[in-house]
mmCIF file of C-alpha atoms in Angstrom:
data_model
loop_
_atom_site.group_PDB
_atom_site.id
_atom_site.type_symbol
_atom_site.label_atom_id
_atom_site.label_comp_id
_atom_site.label_asym_id
_atom_site.label_seq_id
_atom_site.Cartn_x
_atom_site.Cartn_y
_atom_site.Cartn_z
ATOM 1 C CA UNK A 1 -211.600 121.760 81.141
ATOM 2 C CA UNK A 2 -208.203 122.192 82.637
ATOM 3 C CA UNK A 3 -206.066 125.393 82.400
ATOM 4 C CA UNK A 4 -204.688 123.744 79.504
ATOM 5 C CA UNK A 5 -207.105 123.316 77.957
ATOM 6 C CA UNK A 6 -208.440 127.144 78.103
ATOM 7 C CA UNK A 7 -204.829 128.176 77.239
ATOM 8 C CA UNK A 8 -204.609 125.604 74.075
ATOM 9 C CA UNK A 9 -207.985 127.369 72.867
ATOM 10 C CA UNK A 10 -206.890 131.119 73.489
ATOM 11 C CA UNK A 11 -204.320 130.286 71.514
ATOM 12 C CA UNK A 12 -205.856 128.976 69.181
ATOM 13 C CA UNK A 13 -208.181 131.749 68.862
ATOM 14 C CA UNK A 14 -205.771 134.604 68.996
ATOM 15 C CA UNK A 15 -204.081 132.805 66.079
ATOM 16 C CA UNK A 16 -207.037 132.862 63.929
ATOM 17 C CA UNK A 17 -207.701 136.716 64.778
ATOM 18 C CA UNK A 18 -204.336 136.882 63.718
ATOM 19 C CA UNK A 19 -204.804 135.414 60.595
ATOM 20 C CA UNK A 20 -208.458 137.067 59.793
ATOM 21 C CA UNK A 21 -206.157 140.661 60.561
ATOM 22 C CA UNK A 22 -203.394 139.919 58.082
ATOM 23 C CA UNK A 23 -206.119 138.441 55.023
ATOM 24 C CA UNK A 24 -208.204 141.246 55.502
ATOM 25 C CA UNK A 25 -204.987 143.768 55.512
ATOM 26 C CA UNK A 26 -203.686 141.879 52.395
ATOM 27 C CA UNK A 27 -206.791 142.083 50.592
ATOM 28 C CA UNK A 28 -207.197 146.029 51.525
ATOM 29 C CA UNK A 29 -203.642 146.539 49.991
ATOM 30 C CA UNK A 30 -204.706 144.474 46.785
ATOM 31 C CA UNK A 31 -207.697 146.657 46.311
ATOM 32 C CA UNK A 32 -210.003 143.222 47.075
ATOM 33 C CA UNK A 33 -211.930 144.338 50.085
ATOM 34 C CA UNK A 34 -213.483 147.382 51.177
ATOM 35 C CA UNK A 35 -212.308 149.384 54.358
ATOM 36 C CA UNK A 36 -213.672 151.462 56.881
ATOM 37 C CA UNK A 37 -212.667 154.946 56.907
ATOM 38 C CA UNK A 38 -212.229 156.849 60.056
ATOM 39 C CA UNK A 39 -214.301 160.271 60.674
ATOM 40 C CA UNK A 40 -212.575 163.482 59.629
ATOM 41 C CA UNK A 41 -212.062 164.909 63.133
ATOM 42 C CA UNK A 42 -210.704 161.538 64.576
ATOM 43 C CA UNK A 43 -208.043 161.643 61.247
ATOM 44 C CA UNK A 44 -207.052 165.200 61.811
ATOM 45 C CA UNK A 45 -206.358 164.527 65.095
ATOM 46 C CA UNK A 46 -204.327 161.884 64.635
ATOM 47 C CA UNK A 47 -202.129 163.697 62.131
ATOM 48 C CA UNK A 48 -201.880 165.916 64.759
ATOM 49 C CA UNK A 49 -200.414 164.166 66.877
ATOM 50 C CA UNK A 50 -198.093 162.877 64.612
ATOM 51 C CA UNK A 51 -196.765 166.063 63.401
ATOM 52 C CA UNK A 52 -196.052 166.739 66.949
ATOM 53 C CA UNK A 53 -194.236 163.603 67.569
ATOM 54 C CA UNK A 54 -192.219 164.413 64.504
ATOM 55 C CA UNK A 55 -191.343 167.888 65.712
ATOM 56 C CA UNK A 56 -190.886 167.313 69.205
ATOM 57 C CA UNK A 57 -187.955 164.530 68.258
ATOM 58 C CA UNK A 58 -186.425 166.727 66.001
ATOM 59 C CA UNK A 59 -186.492 170.118 68.519
ATOM 60 C CA UNK A 60 -185.208 167.986 71.234
ATOM 61 C CA UNK A 61 -182.529 166.190 69.612
ATOM 62 C CA UNK A 62 -181.071 169.127 68.230
ATOM 63 C CA UNK A 63 -181.353 171.018 71.448
ATOM 64 C CA UNK A 64 -179.608 168.610 72.790
ATOM 65 C CA UNK A 65 -176.721 169.274 70.452
ATOM 66 C CA UNK A 66 -176.914 173.385 71.171
ATOM 67 C CA UNK A 67 -176.575 172.579 74.745
ATOM 68 C CA UNK A 68 -173.894 169.708 74.213
ATOM 69 C CA UNK A 69 -172.104 169.632 70.880
ATOM 70 C CA UNK A 70 -170.044 166.781 71.951
ATOM 71 C CA UNK A 71 -171.619 163.727 70.508
ATOM 72 C CA UNK A 72 -169.215 161.511 72.944
ATOM 73 C CA UNK A 73 -170.586 163.536 75.886
ATOM 74 C CA UNK A 74 -174.203 162.944 75.312
ATOM 75 C CA UNK A 75 -173.656 159.390 74.505
ATOM 76 C CA UNK A 76 -172.071 159.299 78.148
ATOM 77 C CA UNK A 77 -174.606 160.705 79.591
ATOM 78 C CA UNK A 78 -177.747 158.788 77.780
ATOM 79 C CA UNK A 79 -175.768 155.951 78.901
ATOM 80 C CA UNK A 80 -175.698 157.186 83.098
ATOM 81 C CA UNK A 81 -179.374 158.122 82.517
ATOM 82 C CA UNK A 82 -180.572 154.968 81.794
ATOM 83 C CA UNK A 83 -178.295 153.071 84.442
ATOM 84 C CA UNK A 84 -180.272 155.703 86.736
ATOM 85 C CA UNK A 85 -176.776 156.822 88.018
ATOM 86 C CA UNK A 86 -175.386 160.667 87.680
ATOM 87 C CA UNK A 87 -172.675 161.192 85.408
ATOM 88 C CA UNK A 88 -169.185 162.115 86.297
ATOM 89 C CA UNK A 89 -168.474 166.056 86.925
ATOM 90 C CA UNK A 90 -165.996 167.278 83.834
ATOM 91 C CA UNK A 91 -164.830 170.372 82.743
ATOM 92 C CA UNK A 92 -166.422 172.208 79.904
ATOM 93 C CA UNK A 93 -164.642 174.046 77.447
ATOM 94 C CA UNK A 94 -164.836 177.788 78.767
ATOM 95 C CA UNK A 95 -163.847 176.198 81.914
ATOM 96 C CA UNK A 96 -161.082 174.285 80.529
ATOM 97 C CA UNK A 97 -159.690 177.321 78.314
ATOM 98 C CA UNK A 98 -159.677 179.398 81.758
ATOM 99 C CA UNK A 99 -157.448 177.002 83.624
ATOM 100 C CA UNK A 100 -155.221 177.130 80.301
ATOM 101 C CA UNK A 101 -154.880 180.873 80.526
ATOM 102 C CA UNK A 102 -154.805 180.840 84.220
ATOM 103 C CA UNK A 103 -151.511 178.494 84.162
ATOM 104 C CA UNK A 104 -150.045 180.289 81.070
ATOM 105 C CA UNK A 105 -150.735 184.063 82.965
ATOM 106 C CA UNK A 106 -149.159 182.833 85.997
ATOM 107 C CA UNK A 107 -146.062 180.990 84.097
ATOM 108 C CA UNK A 108 -145.951 184.204 82.560
ATOM 109 C CA UNK A 109 -146.184 186.450 85.280
ATOM 110 C CA UNK A 110 -149.167 188.118 86.556
ATOM 111 C CA UNK A 111 -146.764 191.477 86.776
ATOM 112 C CA UNK A 112 -146.396 191.356 83.389
ATOM 113 C CA UNK A 113 -149.079 193.040 81.606
ATOM 114 C CA UNK A 114 -149.547 189.826 78.948
ATOM 115 C CA UNK A 115 -149.898 187.424 81.916
ATOM 116 C CA UNK A 116 -151.744 189.498 83.737
ATOM 117 C CA UNK A 117 -154.549 189.916 80.996
ATOM 118 C CA UNK A 118 -154.182 186.617 80.855
ATOM 119 C CA UNK A 119 -155.440 185.574 84.257
ATOM 120 C CA UNK A 120 -158.290 187.616 84.224
ATOM 121 C CA UNK A 121 -159.356 186.502 80.734
ATOM 122 C CA UNK A 122 -159.217 182.833 82.065
ATOM 123 C CA UNK A 123 -161.279 183.938 85.443
ATOM 124 C CA UNK A 124 -163.695 185.205 82.971
ATOM 125 C CA UNK A 125 -164.049 182.043 80.626
ATOM 126 C CA UNK A 126 -164.240 180.069 84.110
ATOM 127 C CA UNK A 127 -167.095 182.395 84.996
ATOM 128 C CA UNK A 128 -168.686 181.618 81.504
ATOM 129 C CA UNK A 129 -168.140 177.690 81.969
ATOM 130 C CA UNK A 130 -170.153 178.425 84.992
ATOM 131 C CA UNK A 131 -173.114 179.851 83.448
ATOM 132 C CA UNK A 132 -173.099 177.075 80.834
ATOM 133 C CA UNK A 133 -173.539 174.808 83.158
ATOM 134 C CA UNK A 134 -176.301 176.494 84.605
ATOM 135 C CA UNK A 135 -178.062 177.034 81.158
ATOM 136 C CA UNK A 136 -177.829 173.076 80.435
ATOM 137 C CA UNK A 137 -179.147 172.108 83.969
ATOM 138 C CA UNK A 138 -182.288 174.260 83.470
ATOM 139 C CA UNK A 139 -182.836 173.905 80.436
ATOM 140 C CA UNK A 140 -182.861 169.938 80.437
ATOM 141 C CA UNK A 141 -185.367 170.143 83.551
ATOM 142 C CA UNK A 142 -187.751 172.873 82.352
ATOM 143 C CA UNK A 143 -187.456 171.908 78.452
ATOM 144 C CA UNK A 144 -185.692 168.734 77.380
ATOM 145 C CA UNK A 145 -187.663 166.778 80.446
ATOM 146 C CA UNK A 146 -191.164 167.895 79.579
ATOM 147 C CA UNK A 147 -190.957 167.174 75.675
ATOM 148 C CA UNK A 148 -188.809 163.768 76.554
ATOM 149 C CA UNK A 149 -191.446 162.775 78.915
ATOM 150 C CA UNK A 150 -194.171 163.201 75.942
ATOM 151 C CA UNK A 151 -192.304 161.118 73.517
ATOM 152 C CA UNK A 152 -191.777 158.419 75.800
ATOM 153 C CA UNK A 153 -195.107 158.482 77.951
ATOM 154 C CA UNK A 154 -197.942 160.310 76.130
ATOM 155 C CA UNK A 155 -197.222 159.244 72.659
ATOM 156 C CA UNK A 156 -196.639 156.154 73.583
ATOM 157 C CA UNK A 157 -200.178 155.261 75.211
ATOM 158 C CA UNK A 158 -201.448 157.343 71.968
ATOM 159 C CA UNK A 159 -199.477 154.915 69.481
ATOM 160 C CA UNK A 160 -200.869 151.967 71.400
ATOM 161 C CA UNK A 161 -204.454 152.699 71.507
ATOM 162 C CA UNK A 162 -203.902 153.753 67.692
ATOM 163 C CA UNK A 163 -202.237 150.014 67.103
ATOM 164 C CA UNK A 164 -205.521 149.068 69.247
ATOM 165 C CA UNK A 165 -208.057 150.660 66.867
ATOM 166 C CA UNK A 166 -206.403 149.339 63.758
ATOM 167 C CA UNK A 167 -206.943 145.678 64.761
ATOM 168 C CA UNK A 168 -210.400 146.589 65.551
ATOM 169 C CA UNK A 169 -211.176 148.181 62.181
ATOM 170 C CA UNK A 170 -209.730 145.025 60.559
ATOM 171 C CA UNK A 171 -211.537 143.178 62.948
ATOM 172 C CA UNK A 172 -214.898 144.999 62.100
ATOM 173 C CA UNK A 173 -214.240 144.892 57.964
ATOM 174 C CA UNK A 174 -213.489 141.476 58.313
ATOM 175 C CA UNK A 175 -216.559 140.516 59.740
ATOM 176 C CA UNK A 176 -218.447 142.700 56.967
ATOM 177 C CA UNK A 177 -216.428 140.317 54.396
ATOM 178 C CA UNK A 178 -218.241 137.422 56.111
ATOM 179 C CA UNK A 179 -221.498 138.503 56.230
ATOM 180 C CA UNK A 180 -221.335 139.134 52.469
ATOM 181 C CA UNK A 181 -219.601 135.830 51.733
ATOM 182 C CA UNK A 182 -222.648 134.115 54.076
ATOM 183 C CA UNK A 183 -225.437 132.485 52.257
ATOM 184 C CA UNK A 184 -226.996 130.389 54.669
ATOM 185 C CA UNK A 185 -229.601 131.408 57.027
ATOM 186 C CA UNK A 186 -227.531 130.220 60.081
ATOM 187 C CA UNK A 187 -224.371 131.724 58.632
ATOM 188 C CA UNK A 188 -225.858 135.223 58.116
ATOM 189 C CA UNK A 189 -227.031 135.539 61.726
ATOM 190 C CA UNK A 190 -223.827 134.352 63.223
ATOM 191 C CA UNK A 191 -221.950 137.311 61.126
ATOM 192 C CA UNK A 192 -224.785 139.674 62.122
ATOM 193 C CA UNK A 193 -223.962 139.111 65.359
ATOM 194 C CA UNK A 194 -220.197 139.270 64.953
ATOM 195 C CA UNK A 195 -220.398 142.432 63.137
ATOM 196 C CA UNK A 196 -222.540 144.282 66.073
ATOM 197 C CA UNK A 197 -219.891 142.781 68.494
ATOM 198 C CA UNK A 198 -217.177 144.251 66.294
ATOM 199 C CA UNK A 199 -218.748 147.333 65.261
ATOM 200 C CA UNK A 200 -219.232 148.042 69.164
ATOM 201 C CA UNK A 201 -215.750 147.602 70.024
ATOM 202 C CA UNK A 202 -214.557 149.675 66.946
ATOM 203 C CA UNK A 203 -216.899 152.447 68.193
ATOM 204 C CA UNK A 204 -215.637 152.031 71.367
ATOM 205 C CA UNK A 205 -211.721 152.215 71.091
ATOM 206 C CA UNK A 206 -211.944 155.035 68.390
ATOM 207 C CA UNK A 207 -213.455 156.591 71.449
ATOM 208 C CA UNK A 208 -211.051 156.334 73.484
ATOM 209 C CA UNK A 209 -208.889 157.183 71.181
ATOM 210 C CA UNK A 210 -210.250 160.712 70.144
ATOM 211 C CA UNK A 211 -210.249 161.390 73.868
ATOM 212 C CA UNK A 212 -206.353 160.827 73.824
ATOM 213 C CA UNK A 213 -205.333 162.787 70.898
ATOM 214 C CA UNK A 214 -207.607 165.879 71.855
ATOM 215 C CA UNK A 215 -204.988 165.840 74.966
ATOM 216 C CA UNK A 216 -202.801 166.806 72.452
ATOM 217 C CA UNK A 217 -204.040 171.115 72.743
ATOM 218 C CA UNK A 218 -202.852 170.897 76.168
ATOM 219 C CA UNK A 219 -199.969 168.900 75.220
ATOM 220 C CA UNK A 220 -199.013 172.189 73.072
ATOM 221 C CA UNK A 221 -200.084 174.728 76.100
ATOM 222 C CA UNK A 222 -197.525 172.851 78.381
ATOM 223 C CA UNK A 223 -194.555 172.398 75.540
ATOM 224 C CA UNK A 224 -195.287 176.639 75.098
ATOM 225 C CA UNK A 225 -194.657 177.265 79.277
ATOM 226 C CA UNK A 226 -191.730 175.131 78.488
ATOM 227 C CA UNK A 227 -190.599 177.179 75.785
ATOM 228 C CA UNK A 228 -190.890 180.282 77.291
ATOM 229 C CA UNK A 229 -188.845 178.839 80.186
ATOM 230 C CA UNK A 230 -186.450 177.637 77.564
ATOM 231 C CA UNK A 231 -186.253 181.479 76.357
ATOM 232 C CA UNK A 232 -185.685 182.686 79.871
ATOM 233 C CA UNK A 233 -182.664 180.576 80.743
ATOM 234 C CA UNK A 234 -181.298 181.795 77.409
ATOM 235 C CA UNK A 235 -181.579 185.028 78.204
ATOM 236 C CA UNK A 236 -180.489 184.800 81.265
ATOM 237 C CA UNK A 237 -177.199 182.910 79.767
ATOM 238 C CA UNK A 238 -176.780 185.414 77.423
ATOM 239 C CA UNK A 239 -176.987 188.268 79.538
ATOM 240 C CA UNK A 240 -174.620 187.100 82.083
ATOM 241 C CA UNK A 241 -171.861 186.373 79.332
ATOM 242 C CA UNK A 242 -172.296 189.607 77.957
ATOM 243 C CA UNK A 243 -171.631 191.471 81.307
ATOM 244 C CA UNK A 244 -168.902 189.268 82.105
ATOM 245 C CA UNK A 245 -166.677 190.371 78.937
ATOM 246 C CA UNK A 246 -167.733 193.668 79.678
ATOM 247 C CA UNK A 247 -166.542 193.638 82.749
ATOM 248 C CA UNK A 248 -163.448 192.162 81.362
ATOM 249 C CA UNK A 249 -163.144 194.807 78.649
ATOM 250 C CA UNK A 250 -162.990 197.572 81.152
ATOM 251 C CA UNK A 251 -160.368 195.856 82.994
ATOM 252 C CA UNK A 252 -158.437 195.342 80.145
ATOM 253 C CA UNK A 253 -158.355 198.560 78.612
ATOM 254 C CA UNK A 254 -155.624 197.755 75.827
ATOM 255 C CA UNK A 255 -153.094 196.155 75.660
ATOM 256 C CA UNK A 256 -149.347 197.107 74.463
ATOM 257 C CA UNK A 257 -148.260 196.644 70.774
ATOM 258 C CA UNK A 258 -145.364 194.445 71.296
ATOM 259 C CA UNK A 259 -147.380 191.606 71.738
ATOM 260 C CA UNK A 260 -149.006 192.376 68.408
ATOM 261 C CA UNK A 261 -145.818 192.415 66.303
ATOM 262 C CA UNK A 262 -143.887 189.356 65.205
ATOM 263 C CA UNK A 263 -140.394 188.077 66.218
ATOM 264 C CA UNK A 264 -138.977 189.706 63.935
ATOM 265 C CA UNK A 265 -140.281 193.514 64.439
ATOM 266 C CA UNK A 266 -139.743 195.806 67.605
ATOM 267 C CA UNK A 267 -142.194 198.769 68.764
ATOM 268 C CA UNK A 268 -140.105 201.708 69.510
ATOM 269 C CA UNK A 269 -143.411 202.688 71.673
ATOM 270 C CA UNK A 270 -146.300 200.868 73.114
ATOM 271 C CA UNK A 271 -148.726 201.618 70.719
ATOM 272 C CA UNK A 272 -152.661 199.665 72.105
ATOM 273 C CA UNK A 273 -155.973 200.334 70.272
ATOM 274 C CA UNK A 274 -157.988 201.659 73.399
ATOM 275 C CA UNK A 275 -160.783 201.934 75.184
ATOM 276 C CA UNK A 276 -162.821 205.352 74.801
ATOM 277 C CA UNK A 277 -161.902 206.094 78.267
ATOM 278 C CA UNK A 278 -158.078 205.329 77.548
ATOM 279 C CA UNK A 279 -155.704 207.250 76.537
ATOM 280 C CA UNK A 280 -153.843 206.118 73.029
ATOM 281 C CA UNK A 281 -151.226 206.485 70.608
ATOM 282 C CA UNK A 282 -151.901 209.921 68.348
ATOM 283 C CA UNK A 283 -151.319 207.677 65.298
ATOM 284 C CA UNK A 284 -153.155 204.724 63.346
ATOM 285 C CA UNK A 285 -149.722 202.061 63.634
ATOM 286 C CA UNK A 286 -150.351 198.743 61.219
ATOM 287 C CA UNK A 287 -147.935 195.455 62.712
ATOM 288 C CA UNK A 288 -147.909 192.061 60.767
ATOM 289 C CA UNK A 289 -151.286 193.272 59.109
ATOM 290 C CA UNK A 290 -153.424 194.092 62.424
ATOM 291 C CA UNK A 291 -154.311 197.722 61.899
ATOM 292 C CA UNK A 292 -154.504 199.640 65.551
ATOM 293 C CA UNK A 293 -157.433 202.062 65.420
ATOM 294 C CA UNK A 294 -156.349 205.609 66.659
ATOM 295 C CA UNK A 295 -156.868 207.279 69.747
ATOM 296 C CA UNK A 296 -159.728 209.077 71.409
ATOM 297 C CA UNK A 297 -159.475 212.750 70.867
ATOM 298 C CA UNK A 298 -158.601 213.614 74.929
ATOM 299 C CA UNK A 299 -155.209 212.899 74.192
ATOM 300 C CA UNK A 300 -154.778 216.024 72.893
ATOM 301 C CA UNK A 301 -156.113 217.416 76.031
ATOM 302 C CA UNK A 302 -153.166 216.246 77.097
ATOM 303 C CA UNK A 303 -150.771 217.591 74.763
ATOM 304 C CA UNK A 304 -152.703 221.038 75.322
ATOM 305 C CA UNK A 305 -152.972 221.127 79.140
ATOM 306 C CA UNK A 306 -150.310 223.919 80.344
ATOM 307 C CA UNK A 307 -150.274 222.392 83.995
ATOM 308 C CA UNK A 308 -150.028 218.476 85.194
ATOM 309 C CA UNK A 309 -152.879 216.147 85.356
ATOM 310 C CA UNK A 310 -153.262 212.787 87.733
ATOM 311 C CA UNK A 311 -153.212 209.685 85.705
ATOM 312 C CA UNK A 312 -153.716 206.108 86.560
ATOM 313 C CA UNK A 313 -151.204 203.042 85.494
ATOM 314 C CA UNK A 314 -152.889 200.413 83.644
ATOM 315 C CA UNK A 315 -149.559 198.530 83.738
ATOM 316 C CA UNK A 316 -146.400 197.674 85.363
ATOM 317 C CA UNK A 317 -143.654 199.449 83.193
ATOM 318 C CA UNK A 318 -139.748 198.479 83.567
ATOM 319 C CA UNK A 319 -137.861 201.940 82.330
ATOM 320 C CA UNK A 320 -135.307 200.991 80.041
ATOM 321 C CA UNK A 321 -132.921 203.605 81.019
ATOM 322 C CA UNK A 322 -132.604 206.688 83.184
ATOM 323 C CA UNK A 323 -134.738 208.713 81.546
ATOM 324 C CA UNK A 324 -137.814 206.932 82.361
ATOM 325 C CA UNK A 325 -139.807 206.015 85.122
ATOM 326 C CA UNK A 326 -140.954 202.723 86.283
ATOM 327 C CA UNK A 327 -144.616 202.370 86.494
ATOM 328 C CA UNK A 328 -146.882 199.848 89.189
ATOM 329 C CA UNK A 329 -150.130 199.159 87.476
ATOM 330 C CA UNK A 330 -152.747 200.793 89.482
ATOM 331 C CA UNK A 331 -150.800 203.811 91.068
ATOM 332 C CA UNK A 332 -151.426 207.278 89.828
ATOM 333 C CA UNK A 333 -149.167 209.501 89.016
ATOM 334 C CA UNK A 334 -148.938 213.096 87.952
ATOM 335 C CA UNK A 335 -148.193 213.994 84.383
ATOM 336 C CA UNK A 336 -147.146 217.006 82.427
ATOM 337 C CA UNK A 337 -146.197 217.257 78.719
ATOM 338 C CA UNK A 338 -142.657 218.750 77.497
ATOM 339 C CA UNK A 339 -142.034 221.038 74.940
ATOM 340 C CA UNK A 340 -140.153 219.231 72.496
ATOM 341 C CA UNK A 341 -140.820 215.789 73.797
ATOM 342 C CA UNK A 342 -142.219 212.703 71.256
ATOM 343 C CA UNK A 343 -145.795 212.246 71.451
ATOM 344 C CA UNK A 344 -146.019 208.897 72.261
ATOM 345 C CA UNK A 345 -144.208 210.023 75.562
ATOM 346 C CA UNK A 346 -145.059 212.010 78.535
ATOM 347 C CA UNK A 347 -143.252 213.541 81.570
ATOM 348 C CA UNK A 348 -144.214 211.649 84.679
ATOM 349 C CA UNK A 349 -144.011 212.449 88.332
ATOM 350 C CA UNK A 350 -143.879 210.533 91.350
ATOM 351 C CA UNK A 351 -142.703 211.950 94.974
ATOM 352 C CA UNK A 352 -139.647 213.626 94.098
ATOM 353 C CA UNK A 353 -138.627 210.712 90.769
ATOM 354 C CA UNK A 354 -139.340 211.784 87.321
ATOM 355 C CA UNK A 355 -138.989 210.389 84.097
ATOM 356 C CA UNK A 356 -140.659 209.649 80.985
ATOM 357 C CA UNK A 357 -143.631 207.381 80.672
ATOM 358 C CA UNK A 358 -145.744 205.778 77.864
ATOM 359 C CA UNK A 359 -149.052 207.781 77.230
ATOM 360 C CA UNK A 360 -150.460 203.988 75.797
ATOM 361 C CA UNK A 361 -149.790 202.807 79.775
ATOM 362 C CA UNK A 362 -151.767 205.842 81.654
ATOM 363 C CA UNK A 363 -155.618 206.514 81.988
ATOM 364 C CA UNK A 364 -156.429 210.368 82.490
ATOM 365 C CA UNK A 365 -158.446 210.947 85.331
ATOM 366 C CA UNK A 366 -160.195 214.404 85.838
#
């Protein structure tokens, strides 16, 4: 027998087997043939595997959305991953916002309160962007990759063996049907031999499938460790962001109310909202629907203090006239109150220079 004859016979046998399975499957659906049921333990394992696959896919896809909200960027990353190439590096949203803020602050002037604040905010946004990149990289490596490996590796093997088990079960039930229909002794002997073979193959395949399915428990344990890694990565990310914003808040202190007013309003004196350690206005101000909270009680300490005290300048200030004193950010001056002076101002002194200074530009030092 040559190779061609062998291949023809093999194809004929495969076609016969496929037809037999198709007939058995159709008759089962029509209720015209009996079906061998899997044992309860194996059915439970199959159900657990299917449930694990469905929820793993959902968690994986939603985690990808969480880490990269832009669908176009996700598609691009997927294509580059399939091509086994590194995706081009692009600035993320916090980094873009940070750069815009820095550019705007530079153009407005780093020496101005608003320009300086924009630059500080921009630098913080860029640091958050860097932390965001680290979160994505860590999560992809320690969480998404193991989930994807299960879907594309372990579960595909399980699905393959499960399909093979289904085919062996159809072969077994088809053999049972043929045995029932056999009337001649020779036909019955042949059918009984076929039944023993198909039963043996079915039992063997059921055992192989069962062993694979029992590994799902180990998969859950592995995914639990990966989940802990993901939570730790998120914890690190949010802790970094919180610390960055806390540092930024300390740097900013408060903003002059002139930046909170609309174009049709002007502020006689700066009245920013303040942090607990910053001197603020003694009254609540409202501009353009924006309510400024009253300052802490330490302002009264300044007013009631009979002598002079030191204060750190928070922002640059250009004197409007000869009665005022120009200020430079971060310098330390001497301040004291004068009876009859407006409550939003103090008298400032630097060497031989003296003049009124807005209290909202100052931080009282102990």
